[in-house]
């Protein structure tokens, strides 16, 4: 199977695409995994998911306008999931395990970042983790001076701010306070690059500031490495999900009420449990063949292609491609028209052509069909040498299949003992 064909079929299945709650988040928080972890009582795992996507997570959890909630599939079935409330709950229950900023490698290049809000802080953090020597020029007297006025909003406390700033302050990022812009750092003044984020975050929400800082840092990093500035960045930021969400049979469920500003442990588990864990799986639900192998079409396409194209090892999908009934139901159900019959038939043809499909799987049915449609197969034949016979010997398929020699002997016995012929 050619790579182009594989991609064509794979692209039609959207089951493993992220849902809109993730794609509409500028930082692509894996909401689905977060809710699954919290619903299962795994708060440490949930906190790690938040830390992975959200820099300065407490600021974002308290101040984000929550674009994820506006596209939640639960919206019309009881109300959107309280995603920021769950974020705050896992962070509150995981206060002693905040992450540490680590450099994947140390580079010699020096980068200056000027800022006072989340845009500059996120850019500096990202560049530091990439190994650069970073100096952060803070406009105010405190780190993130433009963020302090938000204390008290949605319960944001000074302790939350300091917990978010602690990894930054305990890293090797050099921080210069009260930067007034009189002598701005420039490339050539000991710095290889300078990023000035002042005013770049105006009119942006807190989550957009963070996304802008990360995007700017990625661009700077690629410039330093002489890499493409655009490759692989098609879905950076907000984009529309391709996932078709199957909500058939889902009942409405109201939101879990918070006790005060935030959920307790039980409340967070209950609210996260309302998540639909968005998926499609329409074809798998309707087709026993697709359900039998415990996965979904996109993975099946890849498995069949790998087995067809492999040169060494044991091919595992021969039963799969021979089990499909070629009814076309999956193609009718799929919103994108992915018909697995074409994939299975193509896989079968190529395996046969390569001599990798055992004849025992398909040879007998074909020979049986040829025989059944030939002149040798009839419901009734007269006794050899006669035009008609008054007697009929019908041994049945079991006797023929198990003891064919006995059938011949029985027929010979009847021929010698019955008059008027035995058909």
mmCIF file of C-alpha atoms in Angstrom:
data_model
loop_
_atom_site.group_PDB
_atom_site.id
_atom_site.type_symbol
_atom_site.label_atom_id
_atom_site.label_comp_id
_atom_site.label_asym_id
_atom_site.label_seq_id
_atom_site.Cartn_x
_atom_site.Cartn_y
_atom_site.Cartn_z
ATOM 1 C CA UNK A 1 0.000 0.000 0.000
ATOM 2 C CA UNK A 2 1.416 3.360 -1.028
ATOM 3 C CA UNK A 3 1.969 6.088 1.554
ATOM 4 C CA UNK A 4 -0.421 8.366 -0.352
ATOM 5 C CA UNK A 5 -3.202 5.766 -0.131
ATOM 6 C CA UNK A 6 -2.578 5.205 3.571
ATOM 7 C CA UNK A 7 -2.743 8.937 4.311
ATOM 8 C CA UNK A 8 -5.919 9.274 2.243
ATOM 9 C CA UNK A 9 -7.763 6.681 4.320
ATOM 10 C CA UNK A 10 -6.218 7.696 7.657
ATOM 11 C CA UNK A 11 -7.194 11.312 7.168
ATOM 12 C CA UNK A 12 -10.868 10.384 6.866
ATOM 13 C CA UNK A 13 -11.001 8.989 10.420
ATOM 14 C CA UNK A 14 -11.089 11.721 13.079
ATOM 15 C CA UNK A 15 -11.468 9.533 16.189
ATOM 16 C CA UNK A 16 -8.081 10.499 17.654
ATOM 17 C CA UNK A 17 -8.465 14.209 16.873
ATOM 18 C CA UNK A 18 -8.604 16.497 19.933
ATOM 19 C CA UNK A 19 -12.056 17.893 20.774
ATOM 20 C CA UNK A 20 -12.941 21.578 20.487
ATOM 21 C CA UNK A 21 -12.282 22.251 24.183
ATOM 22 C CA UNK A 22 -8.605 21.584 23.412
ATOM 23 C CA UNK A 23 -8.350 23.144 19.959
ATOM 24 C CA UNK A 24 -10.110 26.348 21.082
ATOM 25 C CA UNK A 25 -7.626 26.727 23.944
ATOM 26 C CA UNK A 26 -4.664 28.795 22.666
ATOM 27 C CA UNK A 27 -2.335 26.538 24.701
ATOM 28 C CA UNK A 28 -4.123 23.278 23.807
ATOM 29 C CA UNK A 29 -4.730 21.967 27.315
ATOM 30 C CA UNK A 30 -5.621 18.261 27.094
ATOM 31 C CA UNK A 31 -9.007 18.713 28.756
ATOM 32 C CA UNK A 32 -10.200 15.199 27.962
ATOM 33 C CA UNK A 33 -7.260 13.549 29.751
ATOM 34 C CA UNK A 34 -7.487 16.021 32.629
ATOM 35 C CA UNK A 35 -11.147 15.184 33.223
ATOM 36 C CA UNK A 36 -10.501 11.457 32.993
ATOM 37 C CA UNK A 37 -7.727 11.707 35.596
ATOM 38 C CA UNK A 38 -9.770 13.792 38.036
ATOM 39 C CA UNK A 39 -12.919 11.683 37.575
ATOM 40 C CA UNK A 40 -10.773 8.693 38.548
ATOM 41 C CA UNK A 41 -9.473 10.496 41.648
ATOM 42 C CA UNK A 42 -5.936 10.804 40.173
ATOM 43 C CA UNK A 43 -5.267 14.429 41.150
ATOM 44 C CA UNK A 44 -1.480 14.225 40.873
ATOM 45 C CA UNK A 45 -1.841 12.992 37.297
ATOM 46 C CA UNK A 46 -4.317 15.790 36.633
ATOM 47 C CA UNK A 47 -1.895 18.401 37.964
ATOM 48 C CA UNK A 48 0.873 17.090 35.684
ATOM 49 C CA UNK A 49 -1.450 17.494 32.680
ATOM 50 C CA UNK A 50 -2.124 21.116 33.690
ATOM 51 C CA UNK A 51 1.593 21.864 34.264
ATOM 52 C CA UNK A 52 2.469 20.371 30.873
ATOM 53 C CA UNK A 53 0.293 22.816 28.905
ATOM 54 C CA UNK A 54 -0.179 25.857 31.118
ATOM 55 C CA UNK A 55 2.792 27.997 32.137
ATOM 56 C CA UNK A 56 1.999 29.949 35.322
ATOM 57 C CA UNK A 57 -1.078 27.721 35.708
ATOM 58 C CA UNK A 58 -2.689 29.378 38.757
ATOM 59 C CA UNK A 59 -2.839 32.737 37.027
ATOM 60 C CA UNK A 60 -4.452 31.132 34.004
ATOM 61 C CA UNK A 61 -6.831 28.970 36.042
ATOM 62 C CA UNK A 62 -8.157 32.044 37.886
ATOM 63 C CA UNK A 63 -8.118 34.640 35.095
ATOM 64 C CA UNK A 64 -8.718 32.764 31.835
ATOM 65 C CA UNK A 65 -12.042 33.649 30.118
ATOM 66 C CA UNK A 66 -12.414 29.919 29.376
ATOM 67 C CA UNK A 67 -12.930 29.637 25.604
ATOM 68 C CA UNK A 68 -12.994 25.887 26.238
ATOM 69 C CA UNK A 69 -16.314 26.127 28.093
ATOM 70 C CA UNK A 70 -17.952 27.977 25.207
ATOM 71 C CA UNK A 71 -17.495 24.961 22.916
ATOM 72 C CA UNK A 72 -17.996 22.182 25.485
ATOM 73 C CA UNK A 73 -20.248 19.439 24.067
ATOM 74 C CA UNK A 74 -22.011 19.273 27.452
ATOM 75 C CA UNK A 75 -23.295 22.818 26.940
ATOM 76 C CA UNK A 76 -26.712 21.685 25.671
ATOM 77 C CA UNK A 77 -26.857 18.638 27.935
ATOM 78 C CA UNK A 78 -26.958 20.199 31.379
ATOM 79 C CA UNK A 79 -24.264 22.839 31.039
ATOM 80 C CA UNK A 80 -20.570 23.087 30.168
ATOM 81 C CA UNK A 81 -17.973 21.397 32.357
ATOM 82 C CA UNK A 82 -16.362 23.818 34.837
ATOM 83 C CA UNK A 83 -12.886 23.318 33.386
ATOM 84 C CA UNK A 84 -11.137 26.232 35.182
ATOM 85 C CA UNK A 85 -12.737 25.081 38.440
ATOM 86 C CA UNK A 86 -11.216 21.625 37.934
ATOM 87 C CA UNK A 87 -7.839 23.194 37.107
ATOM 88 C CA UNK A 88 -7.885 25.168 40.360
ATOM 89 C CA UNK A 89 -8.932 22.082 42.313
ATOM 90 C CA UNK A 90 -6.040 19.920 41.095
ATOM 91 C CA UNK A 91 -3.557 22.756 41.662
ATOM 92 C CA UNK A 92 -4.860 23.394 45.188
ATOM 93 C CA UNK A 93 -4.617 19.706 46.037
ATOM 94 C CA UNK A 94 -1.100 19.546 44.563
ATOM 95 C CA UNK A 95 0.463 22.648 46.110
ATOM 96 C CA UNK A 96 3.560 20.865 47.339
ATOM 97 C CA UNK A 97 4.544 19.517 43.920
ATOM 98 C CA UNK A 98 4.998 22.524 41.659
ATOM 99 C CA UNK A 99 7.368 21.900 38.724
ATOM 100 C CA UNK A 100 10.984 23.022 38.464
ATOM 101 C CA UNK A 101 12.327 24.783 35.374
ATOM 102 C CA UNK A 102 14.976 22.612 33.747
ATOM 103 C CA UNK A 103 17.141 23.202 30.705
ATOM 104 C CA UNK A 104 17.279 20.385 28.168
ATOM 105 C CA UNK A 105 20.801 21.549 27.238
ATOM 106 C CA UNK A 106 22.928 24.601 27.853
ATOM 107 C CA UNK A 107 23.574 26.947 24.950
ATOM 108 C CA UNK A 108 25.973 29.872 24.737
ATOM 109 C CA UNK A 109 23.564 32.338 23.111
ATOM 110 C CA UNK A 110 22.151 35.094 25.328
ATOM 111 C CA UNK A 111 18.618 36.440 24.941
ATOM 112 C CA UNK A 112 17.055 39.493 26.595
ATOM 113 C CA UNK A 113 13.313 39.614 27.267
ATOM 114 C CA UNK A 114 11.592 42.849 28.310
ATOM 115 C CA UNK A 115 8.180 42.612 29.898
ATOM 116 C CA UNK A 116 5.754 43.038 32.770
ATOM 117 C CA UNK A 117 2.986 40.534 32.062
ATOM 118 C CA UNK A 118 2.504 36.901 31.095
ATOM 119 C CA UNK A 119 3.690 37.400 27.510
ATOM 120 C CA UNK A 120 7.267 38.168 28.489
ATOM 121 C CA UNK A 121 7.346 35.733 31.401
ATOM 122 C CA UNK A 122 6.230 32.827 29.216
ATOM 123 C CA UNK A 123 8.694 33.733 26.458
ATOM 124 C CA UNK A 124 11.559 33.905 28.943
ATOM 125 C CA UNK A 125 10.548 30.575 30.505
ATOM 126 C CA UNK A 126 10.329 28.784 27.150
ATOM 127 C CA UNK A 127 13.688 30.114 25.948
ATOM 128 C CA UNK A 128 15.356 29.203 29.244
ATOM 129 C CA UNK A 129 14.068 25.632 29.023
ATOM 130 C CA UNK A 130 15.507 25.460 25.491
ATOM 131 C CA UNK A 131 18.907 26.110 27.007
ATOM 132 C CA UNK A 132 19.498 29.802 26.308
ATOM 133 C CA UNK A 133 21.030 32.229 28.807
ATOM 134 C CA UNK A 134 18.074 34.501 29.523
ATOM 135 C CA UNK A 135 17.950 37.919 31.155
ATOM 136 C CA UNK A 136 14.488 39.210 31.997
ATOM 137 C CA UNK A 137 14.048 42.995 32.262
ATOM 138 C CA UNK A 138 11.029 43.658 34.476
ATOM 139 C CA UNK A 139 9.417 47.090 34.117
ATOM 140 C CA UNK A 140 8.013 47.168 37.647
ATOM 141 C CA UNK A 141 9.346 46.549 41.124
ATOM 142 C CA UNK A 142 7.812 43.074 41.300
ATOM 143 C CA UNK A 143 7.963 40.214 38.851
ATOM 144 C CA UNK A 144 4.961 40.388 36.521
ATOM 145 C CA UNK A 145 4.034 43.836 37.786
ATOM 146 C CA UNK A 146 1.051 44.155 35.416
ATOM 147 C CA UNK A 147 -0.506 41.025 36.937
ATOM 148 C CA UNK A 148 -0.635 42.050 40.586
ATOM 149 C CA UNK A 149 -3.749 44.247 40.186
ATOM 150 C CA UNK A 150 -5.712 41.057 39.433
ATOM 151 C CA UNK A 151 -5.382 39.824 43.022
ATOM 152 C CA UNK A 152 -8.807 38.834 44.312
ATOM 153 C CA UNK A 153 -10.292 38.092 40.877
ATOM 154 C CA UNK A 154 -11.946 34.653 41.029
ATOM 155 C CA UNK A 155 -10.133 34.070 44.298
ATOM 156 C CA UNK A 156 -6.602 34.708 42.957
ATOM 157 C CA UNK A 157 -4.367 35.160 45.996
ATOM 158 C CA UNK A 158 -0.859 36.442 46.556
ATOM 159 C CA UNK A 159 0.110 32.901 47.486
ATOM 160 C CA UNK A 160 -1.127 31.726 44.064
ATOM 161 C CA UNK A 161 1.042 34.339 42.359
ATOM 162 C CA UNK A 162 4.123 33.431 44.351
ATOM 163 C CA UNK A 163 3.620 29.701 43.723
ATOM 164 C CA UNK A 164 3.509 30.450 39.998
ATOM 165 C CA UNK A 165 6.562 32.733 40.149
ATOM 166 C CA UNK A 166 8.641 30.443 42.371
ATOM 167 C CA UNK A 167 10.032 28.179 39.597
ATOM 168 C CA UNK A 168 10.978 31.279 37.572
ATOM 169 C CA UNK A 169 12.704 32.950 40.526
ATOM 170 C CA UNK A 170 14.572 29.768 41.505
ATOM 171 C CA UNK A 171 15.919 29.224 37.998
ATOM 172 C CA UNK A 172 19.103 30.706 36.530
ATOM 173 C CA UNK A 173 17.150 33.373 34.672
ATOM 174 C CA UNK A 174 18.670 36.753 35.524
ATOM 175 C CA UNK A 175 15.996 39.262 36.547
ATOM 176 C CA UNK A 176 16.606 43.013 36.325
ATOM 177 C CA UNK A 177 13.872 45.104 38.020
ATOM 178 C CA UNK A 178 12.610 48.649 37.421
ATOM 179 C CA UNK A 179 13.601 48.699 33.765
ATOM 180 C CA UNK A 180 12.712 52.170 32.430
ATOM 181 C CA UNK A 181 13.644 51.753 28.779
ATOM 182 C CA UNK A 182 16.225 54.551 28.860
ATOM 183 C CA UNK A 183 19.001 52.247 27.738
ATOM 184 C CA UNK A 184 17.223 49.389 26.024
ATOM 185 C CA UNK A 185 19.264 46.248 25.516
ATOM 186 C CA UNK A 186 20.053 45.704 21.880
ATOM 187 C CA UNK A 187 21.422 42.882 19.814
ATOM 188 C CA UNK A 188 25.177 43.301 19.862
ATOM 189 C CA UNK A 189 25.211 44.606 23.440
ATOM 190 C CA UNK A 190 26.064 41.169 24.721
ATOM 191 C CA UNK A 191 22.748 39.705 23.540
ATOM 192 C CA UNK A 192 22.135 37.578 20.465
ATOM 193 C CA UNK A 193 18.431 38.407 20.428
ATOM 194 C CA UNK A 194 16.102 40.843 22.218
ATOM 195 C CA UNK A 195 12.353 40.357 22.615
ATOM 196 C CA UNK A 196 10.343 43.326 23.859
ATOM 197 C CA UNK A 197 6.882 42.169 24.945
ATOM 198 C CA UNK A 198 5.736 45.508 26.407
ATOM 199 C CA UNK A 199 2.331 46.510 24.971
ATOM 200 C CA UNK A 200 2.179 43.289 22.951
ATOM 201 C CA UNK A 201 -0.272 41.902 25.462
ATOM 202 C CA UNK A 202 -2.631 44.867 25.512
ATOM 203 C CA UNK A 203 -6.269 43.884 24.816
ATOM 204 C CA UNK A 204 -5.323 40.201 25.096
ATOM 205 C CA UNK A 205 -6.782 37.814 27.642
ATOM 206 C CA UNK A 206 -4.447 36.043 30.054
ATOM 207 C CA UNK A 207 -4.466 32.849 27.986
ATOM 208 C CA UNK A 208 -3.786 34.812 24.786
ATOM 209 C CA UNK A 209 -0.841 36.546 26.469
ATOM 210 C CA UNK A 210 0.650 33.175 27.358
ATOM 211 C CA UNK A 211 0.102 31.843 23.833
ATOM 212 C CA UNK A 212 1.664 34.942 22.287
ATOM 213 C CA UNK A 213 4.733 34.633 24.517
ATOM 214 C CA UNK A 214 5.180 30.967 23.637
ATOM 215 C CA UNK A 215 4.733 31.634 19.913
ATOM 216 C CA UNK A 216 7.288 34.463 19.980
ATOM 217 C CA UNK A 217 9.769 32.249 21.826
ATOM 218 C CA UNK A 218 9.338 29.425 19.288
ATOM 219 C CA UNK A 219 10.078 31.910 16.499
ATOM 220 C CA UNK A 220 13.189 33.198 18.281
ATOM 221 C CA UNK A 221 14.414 29.674 18.942
ATOM 222 C CA UNK A 222 13.986 28.711 15.301
ATOM 223 C CA UNK A 223 15.732 31.871 14.132
ATOM 224 C CA UNK A 224 18.698 31.037 16.344
ATOM 225 C CA UNK A 225 18.845 27.521 14.897
ATOM 226 C CA UNK A 226 18.289 28.641 11.282
ATOM 227 C CA UNK A 227 15.223 26.408 11.157
ATOM 228 C CA UNK A 228 11.964 26.960 9.278
ATOM 229 C CA UNK A 229 9.755 29.519 10.991
ATOM 230 C CA UNK A 230 6.539 27.954 9.674
ATOM 231 C CA UNK A 231 6.972 24.191 9.337
ATOM 232 C CA UNK A 232 4.815 22.151 11.716
ATOM 233 C CA UNK A 233 2.995 25.206 13.093
ATOM 234 C CA UNK A 234 -0.255 24.843 11.145
ATOM 235 C CA UNK A 235 -2.330 24.214 14.268
ATOM 236 C CA UNK A 236 -0.477 26.546 16.602
ATOM 237 C CA UNK A 237 -3.006 28.565 18.546
ATOM 238 C CA UNK A 238 -6.770 28.248 18.103
ATOM 239 C CA UNK A 239 -8.213 26.032 15.364
ATOM 240 C CA UNK A 240 -11.366 24.020 14.639
ATOM 241 C CA UNK A 241 -11.482 20.383 15.694
ATOM 242 C CA UNK A 242 -12.245 17.781 13.024
ATOM 243 C CA UNK A 243 -13.657 15.353 15.591
ATOM 244 C CA UNK A 244 -17.262 14.335 15.015
ATOM 245 C CA UNK A 245 -18.697 13.854 18.519
ATOM 246 C CA UNK A 246 -21.250 11.079 18.935
ATOM 247 C CA UNK A 247 -23.725 12.216 21.607
ATOM 248 C CA UNK A 248 -26.329 9.564 20.926
ATOM 249 C CA UNK A 249 -27.957 8.340 24.118
ATOM 250 C CA UNK A 250 -26.232 10.910 26.369
ATOM 251 C CA UNK A 251 -28.526 12.184 29.104
ATOM 252 C CA UNK A 252 -28.570 15.721 30.464
ATOM 253 C CA UNK A 253 -26.722 16.210 33.765
ATOM 254 C CA UNK A 254 -26.578 19.497 35.727
ATOM 255 C CA UNK A 255 -23.276 21.000 36.916
ATOM 256 C CA UNK A 256 -22.001 20.121 40.398
ATOM 257 C CA UNK A 257 -22.290 23.107 42.707
ATOM 258 C CA UNK A 258 -19.112 24.411 44.338
ATOM 259 C CA UNK A 259 -18.789 24.945 48.066
ATOM 260 C CA UNK A 260 -17.379 28.479 48.061
ATOM 261 C CA UNK A 261 -14.912 29.577 45.372
ATOM 262 C CA UNK A 262 -13.583 26.133 44.498
ATOM 263 C CA UNK A 263 -14.459 22.443 44.536
ATOM 264 C CA UNK A 264 -13.462 20.080 47.261
ATOM 265 C CA UNK A 265 -12.087 16.694 46.254
ATOM 266 C CA UNK A 266 -15.464 14.953 45.922
ATOM 267 C CA UNK A 267 -17.012 17.877 44.069
ATOM 268 C CA UNK A 268 -14.144 17.978 41.568
ATOM 269 C CA UNK A 269 -14.449 14.230 40.938
ATOM 270 C CA UNK A 270 -18.190 14.530 40.362
ATOM 271 C CA UNK A 271 -17.894 17.544 38.028
ATOM 272 C CA UNK A 272 -15.083 15.945 36.004
ATOM 273 C CA UNK A 273 -17.255 12.836 35.736
ATOM 274 C CA UNK A 274 -19.771 14.848 33.685
ATOM 275 C CA UNK A 275 -17.237 15.076 30.844
ATOM 276 C CA UNK A 276 -18.425 13.171 27.766
ATOM 277 C CA UNK A 277 -14.877 12.071 26.879
ATOM 278 C CA UNK A 278 -15.708 13.195 23.356
ATOM 279 C CA UNK A 279 -15.242 10.641 20.609
ATOM 280 C CA UNK A 280 -16.856 9.480 17.366
ATOM 281 C CA UNK A 281 -16.785 5.644 17.175
ATOM 282 C CA UNK A 282 -20.050 5.595 15.167
ATOM 283 C CA UNK A 283 -18.839 2.872 12.837
ATOM 284 C CA UNK A 284 -17.376 0.755 15.648
ATOM 285 C CA UNK A 285 -20.659 0.868 17.550
ATOM 286 C CA UNK A 286 -22.581 -0.415 14.536
ATOM 287 C CA UNK A 287 -20.129 -2.946 13.062
ATOM 288 C CA UNK A 288 -19.263 -6.118 15.040
ATOM 289 C CA UNK A 289 -16.255 -6.648 12.763
ATOM 290 C CA UNK A 290 -14.700 -3.266 13.634
ATOM 291 C CA UNK A 291 -15.578 -3.715 17.318
ATOM 292 C CA UNK A 292 -14.003 -7.183 17.427
ATOM 293 C CA UNK A 293 -10.442 -5.874 17.221
ATOM 294 C CA UNK A 294 -10.804 -3.298 19.999
ATOM 295 C CA UNK A 295 -9.699 -0.161 18.173
ATOM 296 C CA UNK A 296 -10.929 2.227 15.450
ATOM 297 C CA UNK A 297 -10.455 2.650 11.672
ATOM 298 C CA UNK A 298 -7.489 5.015 11.692
ATOM 299 C CA UNK A 299 -5.431 2.492 13.642
ATOM 300 C CA UNK A 300 -6.753 -0.384 11.540
ATOM 301 C CA UNK A 301 -5.603 1.350 8.340
ATOM 302 C CA UNK A 302 -2.103 1.753 9.753
ATOM 303 C CA UNK A 303 -1.967 -1.845 11.034
ATOM 304 C CA UNK A 304 -3.107 -3.299 7.713
ATOM 305 C CA UNK A 305 -0.649 -1.111 5.782
ATOM 306 C CA UNK A 306 2.239 -2.070 8.069
ATOM 307 C CA UNK A 307 1.443 -5.762 7.684
ATOM 308 C CA UNK A 308 1.171 -5.520 3.907
ATOM 309 C CA UNK A 309 4.448 -3.598 3.565
ATOM 310 C CA UNK A 310 6.549 -5.503 6.100
ATOM 311 C CA UNK A 311 9.378 -7.730 4.873
ATOM 312 C CA UNK A 312 10.217 -9.592 8.079
ATOM 313 C CA UNK A 313 8.170 -10.754 11.043
ATOM 314 C CA UNK A 314 4.713 -12.229 11.535
ATOM 315 C CA UNK A 315 1.801 -10.516 9.807
ATOM 316 C CA UNK A 316 -1.015 -10.039 12.322
ATOM 317 C CA UNK A 317 -3.877 -8.638 10.236
ATOM 318 C CA UNK A 318 -4.650 -11.556 7.884
ATOM 319 C CA UNK A 319 -7.696 -12.536 9.904
ATOM 320 C CA UNK A 320 -8.816 -8.906 9.986
ATOM 321 C CA UNK A 321 -8.801 -8.376 6.220
ATOM 322 C CA UNK A 322 -10.526 -11.724 5.683
ATOM 323 C CA UNK A 323 -13.243 -11.099 8.286
ATOM 324 C CA UNK A 324 -14.759 -8.015 6.638
ATOM 325 C CA UNK A 325 -18.114 -8.825 4.996
ATOM 326 C CA UNK A 326 -17.729 -5.929 2.506
ATOM 327 C CA UNK A 327 -21.228 -4.695 3.311
ATOM 328 C CA UNK A 328 -20.233 -1.003 3.146
ATOM 329 C CA UNK A 329 -22.100 -0.082 6.348
ATOM 330 C CA UNK A 330 -19.079 1.736 7.823
ATOM 331 C CA UNK A 331 -18.817 4.013 4.784
ATOM 332 C CA UNK A 332 -22.498 4.906 5.053
ATOM 333 C CA UNK A 333 -22.231 5.717 8.771
ATOM 334 C CA UNK A 334 -18.918 7.606 8.748
ATOM 335 C CA UNK A 335 -19.384 11.415 8.477
ATOM 336 C CA UNK A 336 -16.346 11.477 6.174
ATOM 337 C CA UNK A 337 -17.248 8.373 4.165
ATOM 338 C CA UNK A 338 -14.379 6.140 5.327
ATOM 339 C CA UNK A 339 -15.224 2.718 3.868
ATOM 340 C CA UNK A 340 -13.064 0.014 5.453
ATOM 341 C CA UNK A 341 -14.143 -2.513 2.811
ATOM 342 C CA UNK A 342 -11.803 -0.825 0.335
ATOM 343 C CA UNK A 343 -8.910 -0.941 2.800
ATOM 344 C CA UNK A 344 -9.493 -4.601 3.673
ATOM 345 C CA UNK A 345 -9.883 -5.678 0.053
ATOM 346 C CA UNK A 346 -6.757 -3.783 -0.950
ATOM 347 C CA UNK A 347 -4.849 -5.421 1.915
ATOM 348 C CA UNK A 348 -6.111 -8.868 0.929
ATOM 349 C CA UNK A 349 -5.179 -8.397 -2.743
ATOM 350 C CA UNK A 350 -1.638 -7.282 -1.913
ATOM 351 C CA UNK A 351 -1.071 -10.072 0.616
ATOM 352 C CA UNK A 352 -2.210 -12.664 -1.943
ATOM 353 C CA UNK A 353 0.007 -11.084 -4.628
ATOM 354 C CA UNK A 354 3.010 -11.291 -2.291
ATOM 355 C CA UNK A 355 2.286 -14.907 -1.445
ATOM 356 C CA UNK A 356 1.727 -13.923 2.175
ATOM 357 C CA UNK A 357 -1.897 -15.054 2.407
ATOM 358 C CA UNK A 358 -2.241 -18.794 3.167
ATOM 359 C CA UNK A 359 -4.365 -20.573 0.545
ATOM 360 C CA UNK A 360 -6.357 -22.337 3.262
ATOM 361 C CA UNK A 361 -8.099 -19.064 4.065
ATOM 362 C CA UNK A 362 -9.567 -18.400 0.638
ATOM 363 C CA UNK A 363 -8.819 -21.374 -1.626
ATOM 364 C CA UNK A 364 -11.517 -23.828 -0.504
ATOM 365 C CA UNK A 365 -14.473 -21.368 -0.702
ATOM 366 C CA UNK A 366 -13.437 -20.423 -4.230
ATOM 367 C CA UNK A 367 -13.069 -24.039 -5.381
ATOM 368 C CA UNK A 368 -16.358 -24.944 -3.708
ATOM 369 C CA UNK A 369 -18.096 -22.080 -5.520
ATOM 370 C CA UNK A 370 -16.646 -23.151 -8.886
ATOM 371 C CA UNK A 371 -17.761 -26.743 -8.334
ATOM 372 C CA UNK A 372 -21.240 -25.725 -7.173
ATOM 373 C CA UNK A 373 -21.787 -23.763 -10.371
ATOM 374 C CA UNK A 374 -20.483 -26.521 -12.655
ATOM 375 C CA UNK A 375 -22.397 -29.238 -14.539
ATOM 376 C CA UNK A 376 -20.953 -31.782 -12.104
ATOM 377 C CA UNK A 377 -23.059 -30.417 -9.279
ATOM 378 C CA UNK A 378 -26.791 -31.158 -9.490
ATOM 379 C CA UNK A 379 -29.603 -31.909 -7.095
ATOM 380 C CA UNK A 380 -30.312 -35.259 -8.756
ATOM 381 C CA UNK A 381 -28.392 -37.487 -11.164
ATOM 382 C CA UNK A 382 -29.774 -40.843 -12.432
ATOM 383 C CA UNK A 383 -27.839 -44.073 -12.016
ATOM 384 C CA UNK A 384 -24.815 -44.100 -14.360
ATOM 385 C CA UNK A 385 -25.846 -45.524 -17.781
ATOM 386 C CA UNK A 386 -29.573 -44.872 -17.230
ATOM 387 C CA UNK A 387 -31.807 -41.956 -18.264
ATOM 388 C CA UNK A 388 -33.970 -42.176 -15.169
ATOM 389 C CA UNK A 389 -34.045 -43.932 -11.777
ATOM 390 C CA UNK A 390 -36.987 -44.761 -9.518
ATOM 391 C CA UNK A 391 -34.889 -44.750 -6.307
ATOM 392 C CA UNK A 392 -32.868 -41.916 -4.754
ATOM 393 C CA UNK A 393 -29.885 -42.233 -2.407
ATOM 394 C CA UNK A 394 -29.395 -39.043 -0.332
ATOM 395 C CA UNK A 395 -26.583 -39.593 2.200
ATOM 396 C CA UNK A 396 -26.435 -36.013 3.516
ATOM 397 C CA UNK A 397 -23.410 -33.744 3.927
ATOM 398 C CA UNK A 398 -22.233 -35.109 7.286
ATOM 399 C CA UNK A 399 -21.748 -38.665 6.023
ATOM 400 C CA UNK A 400 -20.075 -37.446 2.838
ATOM 401 C CA UNK A 401 -17.730 -35.175 4.787
ATOM 402 C CA UNK A 402 -16.797 -37.649 7.519
ATOM 403 C CA UNK A 403 -16.830 -41.038 5.757
ATOM 404 C CA UNK A 404 -16.750 -40.630 1.947
ATOM 405 C CA UNK A 405 -15.545 -44.225 1.490
ATOM 406 C CA UNK A 406 -18.632 -45.537 3.273
ATOM 407 C CA UNK A 407 -20.852 -43.471 0.969
ATOM 408 C CA UNK A 408 -19.339 -45.185 -2.041
ATOM 409 C CA UNK A 409 -19.769 -48.639 -0.469
ATOM 410 C CA UNK A 410 -23.371 -47.915 0.523
ATOM 411 C CA UNK A 411 -24.182 -46.724 -3.000
ATOM 412 C CA UNK A 412 -22.610 -49.844 -4.524
ATOM 413 C CA UNK A 413 -24.688 -51.990 -2.153
ATOM 414 C CA UNK A 414 -27.916 -50.250 -3.218
ATOM 415 C CA UNK A 415 -27.088 -50.620 -6.899
ATOM 416 C CA UNK A 416 -26.822 -54.395 -6.515
ATOM 417 C CA UNK A 417 -29.932 -54.821 -4.355
ATOM 418 C CA UNK A 418 -32.515 -52.377 -5.806
ATOM 419 C CA UNK A 419 -34.207 -52.684 -9.174
ATOM 420 C CA UNK A 420 -35.211 -49.818 -11.474
ATOM 421 C CA UNK A 421 -32.037 -47.873 -10.781
ATOM 422 C CA UNK A 422 -30.702 -45.761 -7.884
ATOM 423 C CA UNK A 423 -29.970 -42.075 -8.496
#
